């Protein structure tokens, strides 16, 4: 039995004759041992998990990419027959069908363990905005787990699930990765169907992946990607798109001007500088760039048109039963009720300008390397300032979806007091393979173990051979 | 001297030793002979036109695609040193620079004659919403000229300009083409820079081309196309994009369900049926499709979020000097003041769904063949019902920009009472070459002459040879 549920470890175990039922039993035992009442909002019954594993064992792998791999779902993503609540009991409904992305994972052999906690309606970056409490952070219990995909991140860091799905509108797939010392992959807009996902900002939402390694996150994303015919926000990826690490001999990297960087502590600043230095040691050339336009568009996310998009998605509940909504979340949503459309257009035209500037940046830059967040706050920090401390967590993540970019969060080390830190690699849409290439290399040299498992970070995978005619770099229009 | 200013006729004239100055003089004489005080809002002084032609004569063609070709600009597009008014004298400003699209035309050798009338702020489809009056329709003076690109269309139909630029947000580049018996090409969103263009709905606006023939419109568009670095709404076209007719052996065509078609008269219906029959005779297979979702999204254009986009662009003038705005236009803009953003999101999500349905349609269809408008109204019709008669003109055009489609309007014949009719070919984004292929063929067999010139419609051009590896059909993602 692999001590750590990475995809290669599980595949090796099965190749050597290991049983899917044994892995399922181990996952169920880890859930019991972890014993966090704030983690699962709905369990798949253990008997069902074992039965699924037994069926898979009888069938054999059949080439399936996620054969018998245990995973969990953020509870704003539909799984047939299991209630979807978005951490709001009054919102609950039981879908008859899996979300297309879930159906793809199951078809690839993955084993669902359950639905996990989140900041209610995926509104928040800290993990405490849930009536069920905050999932316990496996790395440092005083720290928030991060959100909104709180349970998705802690379940992977605790070694229960090999991977999990989150969602990401403003950083919900990246900030919890940092806070749990794991990998968070925010795919390009439209790459993964959002059909069957409770909307936050429907035009900006993506389904994201948490995993212990960059290679695992990419492998899961390759299973998830591709348009769903009924999904209005699906987009076709360019021909040749991949999510697993792409070979690249040298990197043109960008970093913010030093005066634009904010950190919670000198330790956090030093950890970011160290990550930049490691990127240079890996063959990167770092150019400082002005990220003020991106910071500016980020401020519009919660002040402008997009908060009204959240409100629009929940207007019925907000009007008929406001007390059903977490008070912090309700305050945010109510601010969207009275926004005027003529002002929204200022936001949209500003967003178009920010996207233009991002295109210009990535015409000369492979990757923008940012801190994932200024630092890791504690539960007490969030209790003291529920909105301000949350906003600070989104400093480096909020602009990414509005600017139509892809992003990958990887661990970068720990402060002296044990709090985790991370960097996020940002690229243009559909540059997942490029991000994975540097991300895996950076992760391997960050001097960290995987999540809270204590297992060593593997060396970066050898990139797959190029297909005939394939270029070593994914060319982006 | 060519009787009719088509690009091949002018090129032949110059190749045979004809003088650019002679063409400029002829164009100036035609302006004088046409004698419409409502056509030009600003003339380029005749001495300047002649001096420009003399310079071009001295330089020779130098391979320039629009060498010494006379054109006019809708007065919502910047030309350096000439006031831009959008048909609102109080809005006037004098730009220091040409709009990028104008700079490209001038660099290709075109000769600007002046800025022409429009429905004020490009809001309208009929051509009467201008404080300067309506340009005279050269085909039938009782008919409206169409709008909002009224002068752009009449100047071409009258034989003054070889081509003109209009703009198109909801049909302003297509409806006037029908009403003037000429060709109107609405390019894909973002293909032509809109920098230096007075915004109507900035997110939906395109610069359009009017010409006497499909081949000429495509040739002009090829000069205009391509991102401008400072233009936030520019998009790169796919590799291999063309605007001139593409060869195609057979066409999968779609037409609305018969009960979804509205016409002003049985004559208009018969002219549309005849155009469909001609398309079938040219090798097309026509399938009837339900266009209800597209008609539904069109209704949101003036009832929902996008009217507020128009209002947002003019909020200062509307607030400080409302009397400066045409009363009909002012009424439309005022409706945008109080729209709420939470309702706008319903429109945007509906638009995303309409785009999804359009993608599904064009996955199995090459071209959607529609009437350009239900019929050609008279000036009296518009005076009687300034809003309702205008809205009716947009029946088949309003949805196209919201759905991210390309379109080409070509003449299809005349009613017994002399009123012009037309069809519009609609395709996915960047399918201009596909539309031009069928459009030129349909135009050639429509039994019409060019504009009001009386000249015969040329046979469709022989498609250019394919580049190595180029496919006969533009493949759309």
PDB file of N, CA, C and O in Angstrom, chain B residues 169-208:
ATOM      1  N   UNK B 169     -23.271  47.467 -35.277  1.00  0.00           N
ATOM      2  CA  UNK B 169     -23.467  46.923 -33.936  1.00  0.00           C
ATOM      3  C   UNK B 169     -24.683  46.007 -33.923  1.00  0.00           C
ATOM      4  O   UNK B 169     -24.710  45.015 -33.202  1.00  0.00           O
ATOM      5  N   UNK B 170     -25.662  46.365 -34.747  1.00  0.00           N
ATOM      6  CA  UNK B 170     -26.932  45.629 -34.757  1.00  0.00           C
ATOM      7  C   UNK B 170     -27.490  45.461 -36.160  1.00  0.00           C
ATOM      8  O   UNK B 170     -28.621  45.011 -36.330  1.00  0.00           O
ATOM      9  N   UNK B 171     -26.688  45.850 -37.159  1.00  0.00           N
ATOM     10  CA  UNK B 171     -27.161  45.766 -38.546  1.00  0.00           C
ATOM     11  C   UNK B 171     -26.831  46.993 -39.368  1.00  0.00           C
ATOM     12  O   UNK B 171     -27.164  47.059 -40.557  1.00  0.00           O
ATOM     13  N   UNK B 172     -26.140  47.954 -38.783  1.00  0.00           N
ATOM     14  CA  UNK B 172     -25.856  49.226 -39.449  1.00  0.00           C
ATOM     15  C   UNK B 172     -24.957  49.090 -40.665  1.00  0.00           C
ATOM     16  O   UNK B 172     -24.830  50.039 -41.445  1.00  0.00           O
ATOM     17  N   UNK B 173     -24.326  47.967 -40.819  1.00  0.00           N
ATOM     18  CA  UNK B 173     -23.497  47.723 -42.002  1.00  0.00           C
ATOM     19  C   UNK B 173     -24.178  46.840 -43.026  1.00  0.00           C
ATOM     20  O   UNK B 173     -23.601  46.568 -44.079  1.00  0.00           O
ATOM     21  N   UNK B 174     -25.398  46.369 -42.693  1.00  0.00           N
ATOM     22  CA  UNK B 174     -26.097  45.442 -43.584  1.00  0.00           C
ATOM     23  C   UNK B 174     -27.417  46.004 -44.109  1.00  0.00           C
ATOM     24  O   UNK B 174     -27.691  45.952 -45.294  1.00  0.00           O
ATOM     25  N   UNK B 175     -28.211  46.570 -43.218  1.00  0.00           N
ATOM     26  CA  UNK B 175     -29.506  47.108 -43.641  1.00  0.00           C
ATOM     27  C   UNK B 175     -29.340  48.204 -44.714  1.00  0.00           C
ATOM     28  O   UNK B 175     -30.051  48.181 -45.735  1.00  0.00           O
ATOM     29  N   UNK B 176     -28.413  49.144 -44.544  1.00  0.00           N
ATOM     30  CA  UNK B 176     -28.256  50.150 -45.602  1.00  0.00           C
ATOM     31  C   UNK B 176     -27.761  49.539 -46.919  1.00  0.00           C
ATOM     32  O   UNK B 176     -28.060  50.070 -47.995  1.00  0.00           O
ATOM     33  N   UNK B 177     -27.012  48.465 -46.857  1.00  0.00           N
ATOM     34  CA  UNK B 177     -26.584  47.802 -48.092  1.00  0.00           C
ATOM     35  C   UNK B 177     -27.810  47.323 -48.856  1.00  0.00           C
ATOM     36  O   UNK B 177     -27.928  47.534 -50.066  1.00  0.00           O
ATOM     37  N   UNK B 178     -28.741  46.692 -48.167  1.00  0.00           N
ATOM     38  CA  UNK B 178     -29.958  46.238 -48.838  1.00  0.00           C
ATOM     39  C   UNK B 178     -30.715  47.408 -49.455  1.00  0.00           C
ATOM     40  O   UNK B 178     -31.142  47.354 -50.604  1.00  0.00           O
ATOM     41  N   UNK B 179     -30.855  48.468 -48.673  1.00  0.00           N
ATOM     42  CA  UNK B 179     -31.684  49.588 -49.130  1.00  0.00           C
ATOM     43  C   UNK B 179     -31.036  50.353 -50.273  1.00  0.00           C
ATOM     44  O   UNK B 179     -31.698  51.160 -50.929  1.00  0.00           O
ATOM     45  N   UNK B 180     -29.753  50.118 -50.523  1.00  0.00           N
ATOM     46  CA  UNK B 180     -29.044  50.800 -51.606  1.00  0.00           C
ATOM     47  C   UNK B 180     -28.572  49.844 -52.694  1.00  0.00           C
ATOM     48  O   UNK B 180     -27.765  50.217 -53.528  1.00  0.00           O
ATOM     49  N   UNK B 181     -29.022  48.574 -52.612  1.00  0.00           N
ATOM     50  CA  UNK B 181     -28.693  47.614 -53.664  1.00  0.00           C
ATOM     51  C   UNK B 181     -27.184  47.431 -53.832  1.00  0.00           C
ATOM     52  O   UNK B 181     -26.657  47.325 -54.940  1.00  0.00           O
ATOM     53  N   UNK B 182     -26.488  47.420 -52.690  1.00  0.00           N
ATOM     54  CA  UNK B 182     -25.039  47.207 -52.728  1.00  0.00           C
ATOM     55  C   UNK B 182     -24.664  46.112 -51.732  1.00  0.00           C
ATOM     56  O   UNK B 182     -25.526  45.497 -51.111  1.00  0.00           O
ATOM     57  N   UNK B 183     -23.362  45.898 -51.579  1.00  0.00           N
ATOM     58  CA  UNK B 183     -22.837  44.852 -50.714  1.00  0.00           C
ATOM     59  C   UNK B 183     -22.420  45.460 -49.375  1.00  0.00           C
ATOM     60  O   UNK B 183     -21.784  46.524 -49.347  1.00  0.00           O
ATOM     61  N   UNK B 184     -22.768  44.784 -48.284  1.00  0.00           N
ATOM     62  CA  UNK B 184     -22.359  45.233 -46.949  1.00  0.00           C
ATOM     63  C   UNK B 184     -21.700  44.085 -46.202  1.00  0.00           C
ATOM     64  O   UNK B 184     -22.309  43.042 -46.009  1.00  0.00           O
ATOM     65  N   UNK B 185     -20.474  44.304 -45.806  1.00  0.00           N
ATOM     66  CA  UNK B 185     -19.689  43.240 -45.152  1.00  0.00           C
ATOM     67  C   UNK B 185     -19.470  43.606 -43.694  1.00  0.00           C
ATOM     68  O   UNK B 185     -18.833  44.611 -43.379  1.00  0.00           O
ATOM     69  N   UNK B 186     -20.022  42.788 -42.798  1.00  0.00           N
ATOM     70  CA  UNK B 186     -19.834  42.977 -41.346  1.00  0.00           C
ATOM     71  C   UNK B 186     -18.782  41.995 -40.873  1.00  0.00           C
ATOM     72  O   UNK B 186     -19.041  40.810 -40.723  1.00  0.00           O
ATOM     73  N   UNK B 187     -17.573  42.456 -40.615  1.00  0.00           N
ATOM     74  CA  UNK B 187     -16.497  41.533 -40.224  1.00  0.00           C
ATOM     75  C   UNK B 187     -16.730  40.946 -38.829  1.00  0.00           C
ATOM     76  O   UNK B 187     -17.547  41.436 -38.053  1.00  0.00           O
ATOM     77  N   UNK B 188     -15.964  39.928 -38.539  1.00  0.00           N
ATOM     78  CA  UNK B 188     -15.970  39.302 -37.213  1.00  0.00           C
ATOM     79  C   UNK B 188     -15.565  40.317 -36.149  1.00  0.00           C
ATOM     80  O   UNK B 188     -14.751  41.212 -36.405  1.00  0.00           O
ATOM     81  N   UNK B 189     -16.106  40.149 -34.956  1.00  0.00           N
ATOM     82  CA  UNK B 189     -15.726  41.007 -33.839  1.00  0.00           C
ATOM     83  C   UNK B 189     -14.207  40.987 -33.640  1.00  0.00           C
ATOM     84  O   UNK B 189     -13.595  39.924 -33.602  1.00  0.00           O
ATOM     85  N   UNK B 190     -13.628  42.171 -33.524  1.00  0.00           N
ATOM     86  CA  UNK B 190     -12.218  42.261 -33.195  1.00  0.00           C
ATOM     87  C   UNK B 190     -11.271  42.116 -34.368  1.00  0.00           C
ATOM     88  O   UNK B 190     -10.064  42.319 -34.215  1.00  0.00           O
ATOM     89  N   UNK B 191     -11.812  41.766 -35.538  1.00  0.00           N
ATOM     90  CA  UNK B 191     -10.930  41.561 -36.702  1.00  0.00           C
ATOM     91  C   UNK B 191     -10.338  42.880 -37.183  1.00  0.00           C
ATOM     92  O   UNK B 191      -9.189  42.940 -37.619  1.00  0.00           O
ATOM     93  N   UNK B 192     -11.136  43.946 -37.104  1.00  0.00           N
ATOM     94  CA  UNK B 192     -10.708  45.288 -37.519  1.00  0.00           C
ATOM     95  C   UNK B 192     -10.674  46.148 -36.265  1.00  0.00           C
ATOM     96  O   UNK B 192     -11.624  46.130 -35.478  1.00  0.00           O
ATOM     97  N   UNK B 193      -9.607  46.898 -36.036  1.00  0.00           N
ATOM     98  CA  UNK B 193      -9.552  47.720 -34.825  1.00  0.00           C
ATOM     99  C   UNK B 193     -10.720  48.714 -34.766  1.00  0.00           C
ATOM    100  O   UNK B 193     -11.094  49.289 -35.782  1.00  0.00           O
ATOM    101  N   UNK B 194     -11.267  48.907 -33.582  1.00  0.00           N
ATOM    102  CA  UNK B 194     -12.287  49.941 -33.392  1.00  0.00           C
ATOM    103  C   UNK B 194     -11.731  51.141 -32.635  1.00  0.00           C
ATOM    104  O   UNK B 194     -12.491  52.041 -32.266  1.00  0.00           O
ATOM    105  N   UNK B 195     -10.443  51.133 -32.443  1.00  0.00           N
ATOM    106  CA  UNK B 195      -9.791  52.319 -31.874  1.00  0.00           C
ATOM    107  C   UNK B 195     -10.048  53.516 -32.802  1.00  0.00           C
ATOM    108  O   UNK B 195      -9.995  53.380 -34.021  1.00  0.00           O
ATOM    109  N   UNK B 196     -10.368  54.665 -32.230  1.00  0.00           N
ATOM    110  CA  UNK B 196     -10.651  55.832 -33.051  1.00  0.00           C
ATOM    111  C   UNK B 196     -12.038  55.819 -33.656  1.00  0.00           C
ATOM    112  O   UNK B 196     -12.310  56.531 -34.620  1.00  0.00           O
ATOM    113  N   UNK B 197     -12.928  55.015 -33.101  1.00  0.00           N
ATOM    114  CA  UNK B 197     -14.314  54.954 -33.542  1.00  0.00           C
ATOM    115  C   UNK B 197     -15.192  55.345 -32.357  1.00  0.00           C
ATOM    116  O   UNK B 197     -14.966  54.872 -31.235  1.00  0.00           O
ATOM    117  N   UNK B 198     -16.168  56.227 -32.579  1.00  0.00           N
ATOM    118  CA  UNK B 198     -17.085  56.614 -31.501  1.00  0.00           C
ATOM    119  C   UNK B 198     -17.876  55.371 -31.097  1.00  0.00           C
ATOM    120  O   UNK B 198     -18.517  54.747 -31.942  1.00  0.00           O
ATOM    121  N   UNK B 199     -17.837  54.988 -29.813  1.00  0.00           N
ATOM    122  CA  UNK B 199     -18.512  53.750 -29.447  1.00  0.00           C
ATOM    123  C   UNK B 199     -20.033  53.867 -29.472  1.00  0.00           C
ATOM    124  O   UNK B 199     -20.590  54.893 -29.090  1.00  0.00           O
ATOM    125  N   UNK B 200     -20.670  52.815 -29.943  1.00  0.00           N
ATOM    126  CA  UNK B 200     -22.119  52.643 -29.717  1.00  0.00           C
ATOM    127  C   UNK B 200     -22.200  51.627 -28.580  1.00  0.00           C
ATOM    128  O   UNK B 200     -22.255  52.010 -27.416  1.00  0.00           O
ATOM    129  N   UNK B 201     -22.151  50.339 -28.912  1.00  0.00           N
ATOM    130  CA  UNK B 201     -21.901  49.308 -27.899  1.00  0.00           C
ATOM    131  C   UNK B 201     -20.486  48.819 -28.170  1.00  0.00           C
ATOM    132  O   UNK B 201     -20.254  47.997 -29.058  1.00  0.00           O
ATOM    133  N   UNK B 202     -19.574  49.329 -27.374  1.00  0.00           N
ATOM    134  CA  UNK B 202     -18.152  49.113 -27.665  1.00  0.00           C
ATOM    135  C   UNK B 202     -17.789  47.633 -27.744  1.00  0.00           C
ATOM    136  O   UNK B 202     -16.919  47.249 -28.517  1.00  0.00           O
ATOM    137  N   UNK B 203     -18.442  46.813 -26.957  1.00  0.00           N
ATOM    138  CA  UNK B 203     -18.103  45.386 -26.945  1.00  0.00           C
ATOM    139  C   UNK B 203     -18.646  44.662 -28.168  1.00  0.00           C
ATOM    140  O   UNK B 203     -18.255  43.519 -28.432  1.00  0.00           O
ATOM    141  N   UNK B 204     -19.542  45.314 -28.909  1.00  0.00           N
ATOM    142  CA  UNK B 204     -20.166  44.661 -30.075  1.00  0.00           C
ATOM    143  C   UNK B 204     -19.880  45.382 -31.386  1.00  0.00           C
ATOM    144  O   UNK B 204     -20.214  44.871 -32.458  1.00  0.00           O
ATOM    145  N   UNK B 205     -19.290  46.569 -31.316  1.00  0.00           N
ATOM    146  CA  UNK B 205     -19.092  47.376 -32.524  1.00  0.00           C
ATOM    147  C   UNK B 205     -18.057  46.757 -33.449  1.00  0.00           C
ATOM    148  O   UNK B 205     -17.011  46.283 -32.989  1.00  0.00           O
ATOM    149  N   UNK B 206     -18.321  46.834 -34.741  1.00  0.00           N
ATOM    150  CA  UNK B 206     -17.284  46.540 -35.726  1.00  0.00           C
ATOM    151  C   UNK B 206     -17.307  47.638 -36.780  1.00  0.00           C
ATOM    152  O   UNK B 206     -18.330  48.292 -36.988  1.00  0.00           O
ATOM    153  N   UNK B 207     -16.172  47.830 -37.437  1.00  0.00           N
ATOM    154  CA  UNK B 207     -16.110  48.687 -38.614  1.00  0.00           C
ATOM    155  C   UNK B 207     -16.472  47.817 -39.809  1.00  0.00           C
ATOM    156  O   UNK B 207     -15.947  46.708 -39.959  1.00  0.00           O
ATOM    157  N   UNK B 208     -17.387  48.293 -40.657  1.00  0.00           N
ATOM    158  CA  UNK B 208     -17.879  47.488 -41.782  1.00  0.00           C
ATOM    159  C   UNK B 208     -17.531  48.148 -43.102  1.00  0.00           C
ATOM    160  O   UNK B 208     -17.095  49.302 -43.145  1.00  0.00           O
TER     161      UNK B 208
END
